[in-house]
Amino acid sequence: MTKFDRSFVLTILHATPDIARQVAVYAVTRACEFSGLADELWIRDALVALGDNSAMPAPFDDISHVGDAFARLSTQEGASVNSAVFVRCVGEDLADNPFGTNNEPRYMTIPALYSAQDQDTYKAAIETVFHASCAYGSHAGELHAEIRRELADMDRTSRGQP
């Protein structure tokens, strides 16, 4: 992520631990919305648990259950997915986008639901933003801009400012 936007990473790392946690929760929530997973009950329950800092429901309660999470995606019929079309033009240089361009957002979002739980709030924030960025693929810059705007609000709120 530092190659893509070093100042963004540093901004997260200079935030308070509480704000870093909020960044992780915000990023995973945006990824779930982008991928179409936010409407799934099993995902909503996990997002609520993250927001409340309470115990995560299965399959997000233990990283060893990650296969179960991916299996649930595979069995969903008619899953609503952000249908962004990813086109690579001949000669296009994508070296500036480390997050990929042809990702299936639902599958790229699942790791964010695990990384957001990390006890190290800074690790949670950075890894979750990275996973969410992979879900966004070529639209990762939009996610980062949203998080930057929210970071400013989170910081003001934490200091009791309107």
XYZ file of C-alpha atoms in Angstrom:
162
model
C 0.000 0.000 0.000
C 2.861 2.374 0.614
C 3.805 2.243 -3.069
C 0.240 3.155 -4.023
C -0.348 5.903 -1.441
C 2.308 6.293 1.247
C 0.770 9.400 2.811
C -2.529 7.544 3.234
C -0.803 4.733 5.136
C 1.056 7.237 7.313
C -2.182 9.072 8.063
C -3.700 5.833 9.360
C -0.602 5.019 11.395
C -0.649 8.475 13.015
C -4.273 8.099 14.099
C -5.239 7.027 17.595
C -5.828 3.302 18.205
C -9.592 3.933 18.433
C -9.616 5.705 15.095
C -7.496 2.951 13.533
C -10.168 0.459 14.662
C -12.871 2.664 13.157
C -10.935 2.730 9.882
C -10.863 -1.082 9.816
C -14.606 -1.317 10.450
C -15.344 1.409 7.897
C -13.176 -0.240 5.227
C -14.707 -3.692 5.642
C -18.209 -2.215 5.637
C -17.518 -0.341 2.391
C -16.047 -3.505 0.838
C -19.143 -5.484 1.821
C -21.378 -2.827 0.292
C -19.279 -2.620 -2.872
C -19.275 -6.390 -3.318
C -22.989 -6.812 -2.672
C -22.402 -8.836 0.490
C -23.742 -6.259 2.965
C -27.304 -7.449 2.323
C -26.520 -11.032 3.329
C -27.668 -11.808 6.892
C -24.513 -13.754 7.785
C -22.382 -10.799 6.665
C -24.597 -8.187 8.350
C -24.279 -10.098 11.628
C -20.485 -9.998 11.304
C -20.488 -6.264 10.526
C -22.687 -5.562 13.554
C -20.332 -7.602 15.759
C -17.327 -5.681 14.420
C -19.053 -2.359 15.028
C -20.012 -3.379 18.566
C -16.614 -4.957 19.248
C -18.398 -8.152 20.253
C -17.818 -11.819 19.474
C -17.909 -12.616 15.779
C -20.427 -15.145 14.481
C -19.356 -18.239 12.561
C -17.625 -18.556 10.164
C -15.788 -15.360 11.149
C -15.112 -16.455 14.714
C -11.900 -18.275 13.784
C -9.554 -17.929 10.810
C -9.541 -21.716 10.473
C -13.149 -21.366 9.246
C -12.200 -19.179 6.284
C -12.902 -22.092 3.946
C -16.477 -22.194 5.243
C -16.893 -18.511 4.403
C -15.665 -19.027 0.847
C -17.857 -22.133 0.511
C -20.922 -20.078 1.442
C -20.102 -17.657 -1.363
C -19.851 -20.534 -3.807
C -23.305 -21.814 -2.892
C -25.123 -18.482 -3.080
C -27.487 -18.415 -6.006
C -28.130 -15.117 -7.721
C -25.795 -13.252 -5.423
C -25.882 -9.554 -6.085
C -22.413 -8.440 -7.024
C -21.110 -5.040 -7.975
C -21.035 -5.565 -11.688
C -18.201 -3.257 -12.515
C -16.664 -4.245 -15.800
C -12.904 -4.473 -15.728
C -11.339 -3.924 -19.127
C -7.637 -3.950 -19.785
C -6.578 -2.025 -22.824
C -3.611 -3.195 -24.824
C -0.538 -1.381 -23.608
C -2.252 -0.173 -20.439
C 0.183 0.144 -17.549
C -1.424 -1.128 -14.353
C 1.776 -1.107 -12.317
C 0.418 1.851 -10.340
C -2.501 -0.245 -9.062
C -1.279 -3.064 -6.807
C -4.836 -4.147 -5.994
C -5.630 -5.863 -9.269
C -8.233 -5.044 -11.839
C -10.064 -8.290 -12.483
C -10.998 -9.295 -8.960
C -14.306 -10.852 -7.948
C -15.218 -8.402 -5.157
C -17.127 -10.912 -2.992
C -14.128 -13.211 -2.713
C -11.725 -10.345 -2.086
C -13.948 -9.019 0.728
C -13.929 -12.166 2.906
C -10.317 -11.680 4.155
C -11.242 -8.154 5.296
C -13.792 -9.612 7.704
C -10.964 -11.507 9.406
C -8.264 -8.836 9.319
C -10.592 -6.221 10.831
C -10.644 -8.283 14.038
C -6.902 -8.146 14.689
C -6.086 -7.072 18.249
C -3.402 -4.719 16.912
C -5.635 -1.889 15.733
C -3.057 -0.497 13.308
C -2.477 -3.887 11.720
C -6.256 -4.320 11.528
C -6.650 -0.959 9.799
C -3.856 -1.386 7.257
C -4.633 -5.008 6.383
C -8.365 -4.385 6.178
C -7.896 -1.352 3.949
C -5.624 -3.484 1.768
C -8.193 -6.304 1.490
C -10.987 -3.815 0.854
C -8.806 -2.176 -1.807
C -8.446 -5.541 -3.517
C -12.242 -5.875 -3.520
C -12.482 -2.454 -5.150
C -9.747 -3.373 -7.646
C -9.243 -0.551 -10.111
C -11.615 1.591 -8.025
C -9.401 1.430 -4.894
C -8.608 5.131 -5.151
C -12.299 5.876 -4.582
C -12.263 3.825 -1.379
C -9.137 5.597 -0.164
C -10.705 9.009 -0.831
C -13.803 7.969 1.168
C -11.661 6.773 4.064
C -9.611 9.985 4.039
C -12.829 12.031 4.322
C -14.112 9.798 7.119
C -10.761 9.911 8.930
C -11.046 13.669 9.239
C -14.553 13.306 10.717
C -13.428 10.504 13.034
C -10.556 12.651 14.291
C -12.788 15.682 14.932
C -15.366 13.538 16.732
C -12.715 11.892 18.922
C -11.598 15.369 20.040
C -15.173 16.459 20.789
C -15.383 18.823 17.835
C -18.458 19.050 15.571
